[in-house]
Coordinates of C-alpha atoms in Angstrom, one line a residue:
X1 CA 246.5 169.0 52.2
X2 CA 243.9 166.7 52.4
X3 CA 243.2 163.2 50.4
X4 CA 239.9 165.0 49.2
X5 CA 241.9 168.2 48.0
X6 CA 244.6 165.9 46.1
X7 CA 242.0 163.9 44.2
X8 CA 239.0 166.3 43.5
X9 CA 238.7 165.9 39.7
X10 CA 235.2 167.0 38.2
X11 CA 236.0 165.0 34.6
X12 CA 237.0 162.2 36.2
X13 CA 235.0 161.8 39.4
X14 CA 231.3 160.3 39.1
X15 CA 228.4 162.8 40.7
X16 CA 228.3 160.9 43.8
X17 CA 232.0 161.6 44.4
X18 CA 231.1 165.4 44.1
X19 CA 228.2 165.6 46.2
X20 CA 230.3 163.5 48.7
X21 CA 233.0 166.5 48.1
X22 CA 230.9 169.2 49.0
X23 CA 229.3 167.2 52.2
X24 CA 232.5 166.6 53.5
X25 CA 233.3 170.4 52.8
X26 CA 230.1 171.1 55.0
X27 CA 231.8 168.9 57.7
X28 CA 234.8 170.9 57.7
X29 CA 233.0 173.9 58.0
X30 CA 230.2 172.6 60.7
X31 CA 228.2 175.4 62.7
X32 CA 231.1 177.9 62.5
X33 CA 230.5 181.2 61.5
X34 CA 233.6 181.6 59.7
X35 CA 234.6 180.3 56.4
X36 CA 238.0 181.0 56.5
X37 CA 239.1 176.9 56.1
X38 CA 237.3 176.9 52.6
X39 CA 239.1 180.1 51.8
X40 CA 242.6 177.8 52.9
X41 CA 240.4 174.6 50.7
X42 CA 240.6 177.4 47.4
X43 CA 244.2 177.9 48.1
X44 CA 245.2 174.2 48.0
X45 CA 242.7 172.6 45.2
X46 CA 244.2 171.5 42.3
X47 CA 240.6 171.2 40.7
X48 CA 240.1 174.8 38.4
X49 CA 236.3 175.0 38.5
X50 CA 236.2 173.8 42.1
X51 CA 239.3 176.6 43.0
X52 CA 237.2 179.5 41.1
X53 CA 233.9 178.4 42.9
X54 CA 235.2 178.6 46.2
X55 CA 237.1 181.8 45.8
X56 CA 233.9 183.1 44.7
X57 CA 231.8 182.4 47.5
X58 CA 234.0 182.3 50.1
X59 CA 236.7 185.4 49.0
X60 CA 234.7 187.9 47.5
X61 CA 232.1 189.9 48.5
X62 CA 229.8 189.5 45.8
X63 CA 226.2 188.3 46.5
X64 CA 224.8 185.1 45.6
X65 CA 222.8 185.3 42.4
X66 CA 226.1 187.2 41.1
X67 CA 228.2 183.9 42.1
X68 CA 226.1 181.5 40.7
X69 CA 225.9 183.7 37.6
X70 CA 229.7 183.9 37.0
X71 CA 230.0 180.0 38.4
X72 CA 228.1 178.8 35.4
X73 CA 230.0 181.2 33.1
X74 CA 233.5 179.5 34.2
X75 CA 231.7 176.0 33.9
X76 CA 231.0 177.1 30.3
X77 CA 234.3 178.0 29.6
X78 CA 235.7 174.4 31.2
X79 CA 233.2 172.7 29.3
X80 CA 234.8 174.9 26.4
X81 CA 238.1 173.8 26.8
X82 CA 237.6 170.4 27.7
X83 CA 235.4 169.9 24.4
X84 CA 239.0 171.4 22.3
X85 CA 240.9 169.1 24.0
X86 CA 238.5 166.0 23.4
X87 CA 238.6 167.2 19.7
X88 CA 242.0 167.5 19.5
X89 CA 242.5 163.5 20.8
X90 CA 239.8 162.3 18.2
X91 CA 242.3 164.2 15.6
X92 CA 245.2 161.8 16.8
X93 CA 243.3 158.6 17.4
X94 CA 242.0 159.3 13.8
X95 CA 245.2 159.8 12.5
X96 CA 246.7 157.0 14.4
X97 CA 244.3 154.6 12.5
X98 CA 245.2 155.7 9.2
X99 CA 248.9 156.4 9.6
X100 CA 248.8 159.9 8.9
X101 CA 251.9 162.0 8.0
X102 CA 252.2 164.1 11.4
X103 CA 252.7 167.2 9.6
X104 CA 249.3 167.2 8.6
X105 CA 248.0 165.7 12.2
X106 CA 249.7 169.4 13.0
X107 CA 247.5 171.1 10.5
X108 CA 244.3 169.4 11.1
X109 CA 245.3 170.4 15.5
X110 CA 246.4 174.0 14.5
X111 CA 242.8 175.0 12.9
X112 CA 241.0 174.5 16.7
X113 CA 243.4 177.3 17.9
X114 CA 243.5 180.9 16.8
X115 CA 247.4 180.3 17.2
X116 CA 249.3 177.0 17.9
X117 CA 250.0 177.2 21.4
X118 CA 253.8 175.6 20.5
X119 CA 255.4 176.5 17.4
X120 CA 255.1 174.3 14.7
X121 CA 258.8 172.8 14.1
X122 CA 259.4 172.8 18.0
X123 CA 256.3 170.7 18.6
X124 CA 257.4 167.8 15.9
X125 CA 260.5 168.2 17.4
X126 CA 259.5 167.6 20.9
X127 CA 257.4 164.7 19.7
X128 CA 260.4 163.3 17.5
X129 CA 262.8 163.7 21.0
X130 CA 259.2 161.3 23.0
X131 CA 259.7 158.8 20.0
X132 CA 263.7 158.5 20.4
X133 CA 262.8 158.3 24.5
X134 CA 259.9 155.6 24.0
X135 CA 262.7 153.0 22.5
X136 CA 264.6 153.9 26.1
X137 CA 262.0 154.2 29.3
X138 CA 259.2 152.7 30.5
X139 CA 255.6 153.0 29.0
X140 CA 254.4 153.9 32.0
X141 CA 256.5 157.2 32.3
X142 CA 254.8 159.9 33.1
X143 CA 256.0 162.2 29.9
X144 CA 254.2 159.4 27.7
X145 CA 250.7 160.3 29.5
X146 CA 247.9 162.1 28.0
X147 CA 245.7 164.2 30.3
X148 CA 242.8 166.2 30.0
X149 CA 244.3 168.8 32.6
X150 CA 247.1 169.2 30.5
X151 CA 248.2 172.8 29.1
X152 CA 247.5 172.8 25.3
X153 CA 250.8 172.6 24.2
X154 CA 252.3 169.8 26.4
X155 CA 249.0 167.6 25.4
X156 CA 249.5 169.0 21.4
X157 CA 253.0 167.6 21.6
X158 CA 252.0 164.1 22.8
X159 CA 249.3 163.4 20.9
X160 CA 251.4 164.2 18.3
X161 CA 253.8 161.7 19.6
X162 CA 251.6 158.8 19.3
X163 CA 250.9 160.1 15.5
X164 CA 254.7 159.5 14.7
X165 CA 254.5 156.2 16.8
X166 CA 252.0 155.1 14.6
X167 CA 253.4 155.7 11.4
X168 CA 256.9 154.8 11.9
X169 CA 256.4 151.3 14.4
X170 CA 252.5 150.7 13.1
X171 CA 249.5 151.5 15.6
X172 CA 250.3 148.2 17.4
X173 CA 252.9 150.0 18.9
X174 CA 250.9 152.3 20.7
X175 CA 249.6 149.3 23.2
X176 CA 251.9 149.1 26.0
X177 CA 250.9 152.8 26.7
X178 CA 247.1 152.1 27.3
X179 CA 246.9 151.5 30.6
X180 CA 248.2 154.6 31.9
X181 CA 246.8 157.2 30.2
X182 CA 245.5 160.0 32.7
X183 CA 242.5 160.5 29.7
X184 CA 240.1 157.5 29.5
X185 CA 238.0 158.9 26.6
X186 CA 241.8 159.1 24.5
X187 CA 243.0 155.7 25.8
X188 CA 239.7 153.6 25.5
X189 CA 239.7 155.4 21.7
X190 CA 243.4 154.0 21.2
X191 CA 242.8 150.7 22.6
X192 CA 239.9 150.4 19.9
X193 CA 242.0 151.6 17.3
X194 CA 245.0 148.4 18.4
X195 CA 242.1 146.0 18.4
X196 CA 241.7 146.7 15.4
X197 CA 238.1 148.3 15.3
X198 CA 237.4 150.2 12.1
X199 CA 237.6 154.0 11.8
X200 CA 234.4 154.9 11.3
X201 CA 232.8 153.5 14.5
X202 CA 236.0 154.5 16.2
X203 CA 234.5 158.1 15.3
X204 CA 231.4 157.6 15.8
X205 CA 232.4 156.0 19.0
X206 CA 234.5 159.2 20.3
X207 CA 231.8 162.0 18.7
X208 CA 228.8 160.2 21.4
X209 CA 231.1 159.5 24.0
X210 CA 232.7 163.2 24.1
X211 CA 228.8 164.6 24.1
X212 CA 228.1 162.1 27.3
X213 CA 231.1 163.1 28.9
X214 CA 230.3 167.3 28.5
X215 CA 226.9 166.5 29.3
X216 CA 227.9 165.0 32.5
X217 CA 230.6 167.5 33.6
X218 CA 227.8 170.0 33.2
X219 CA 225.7 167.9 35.6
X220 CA 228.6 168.1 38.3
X221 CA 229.2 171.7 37.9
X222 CA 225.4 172.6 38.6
X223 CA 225.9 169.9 41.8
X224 CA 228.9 172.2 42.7
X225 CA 227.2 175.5 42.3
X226 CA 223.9 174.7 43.9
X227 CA 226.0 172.7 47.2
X228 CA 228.3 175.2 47.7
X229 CA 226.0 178.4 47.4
X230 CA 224.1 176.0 50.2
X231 CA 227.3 176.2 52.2
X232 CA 227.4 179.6 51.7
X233 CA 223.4 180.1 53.0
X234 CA 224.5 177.7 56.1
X235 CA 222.1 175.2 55.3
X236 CA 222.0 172.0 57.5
X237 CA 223.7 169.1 56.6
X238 CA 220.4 167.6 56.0
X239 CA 219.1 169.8 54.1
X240 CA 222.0 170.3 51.8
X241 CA 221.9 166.7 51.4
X242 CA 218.5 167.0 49.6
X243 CA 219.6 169.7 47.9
X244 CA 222.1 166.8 46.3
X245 CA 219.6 164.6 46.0
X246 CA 218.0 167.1 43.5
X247 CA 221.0 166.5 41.2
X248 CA 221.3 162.8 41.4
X249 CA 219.0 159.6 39.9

């Protein structure tokens, strides 16, 4: 597996990292007339929208306006989730603030789903067993960490951790975990909160910056589609270059 495949993150990587991504993938590929090592690249991704996109173009035999089509559907529906899960954070860093009973922090999390993903009394419970553990292990410990990748439940559970954190050691408490969250947008909205910065701007602080983050992801998934349906055309290196250059400022 290669660096590129263990680090490809659309959320986290700025647009120049994904066009770089999909050159490189152009590389790889060169004048051959087989795409079987982005077939292999599919396999091996850990990056959903990227692993869909390639599978696709390069695994199916559907034609190109049908990939793109679909492409954007699934980049809709990561956008989707992404936007529940940025929601659920604000929920917690909101709730941090104020010291909020984590039974209703579970409410308030429980109306974004049709059904909890984790029943209710084994979530607090899980997040009751994190706050016994954060008195024992490191702050850096990787069950402490709040991710956007992260399945709903795990991610319910630890936001809900640093709810009970909150309330029973004050939000102070919450510092030494900063650094390492996997999420900037929830750990830049925590390290407000510790400094002491009111709730309201917090808010209004996490509502704008979850709209510039979508807004952005959107820009890398119409990067993606456009590069690799260029791939997919066997355009020159060049020229799928400038069709990069279409996306970027």
């Amino acid at each position: 597996m290669t660096e590129i495949q263990r680090d490809i993150d659309l959320m986290g990587m700025p647009l120049e990292g994904v066009v770089a991504y999909w050159l490189s993938l152009k590389k790889l590929v060169g004048g051959s007339r087989s795409f079987k090592s982005l077939e292999q690249e599919a396999e091996f991704t850990p990056e959903p929208f990227v692993r869909h996109l390639l599978e696709l173009a390069f695994a199916s035999h559907l034609d190109s306006s049908r990939v793109r089509e679909l492409a954007l559907t699934k980049g809709e529906v990561v956008c989707a989730t992404l936007d529940r899960r940025f929601d659920l954070m604000r929920i917690a860093v909101m709730d941090v603030a104020s010291g909020e009973n984590p039974h209703r922090t579970l409410a308030r999390m429980g109306a974004r789903f049709h059904a909890l993903p984790v029943e209710a009394d084994r979530a607090l419970a899980y997040a009751q067993e994190l706050l016994r553990l954060a008195l024992e292990k490191e702050s850096s410990e990787p069950f402490f960490n709040v991710h956007h990748r992260q399945n709903d439940d795990k991610l319910l559970v630890t936001l809900l951790f640093y709810v009970m954190l909150a309330r029973h050691h004050g939000r102070i408490a919450c510092r030494p975990f900063v650094p390492h969250m996997g999420a900037r947008f929830f750990g830049d909205a925590l390290a407000l909160v510790v400094d002491g910065f009111d709730a309201p701007f917090v808010r209004k602080w996490m509502t704008r910056h979850k709209q510039v983050l979508l807004e952005e992801l959107r820009g890398k998934v119409r990067v993606s589609v456009d590069m690799c349906l260029g791939i997919r055309d066997r355009l020159d290196y060049d020229d799928l270059f400038r069709v990069a250059r279409s996306h970027m400022r």
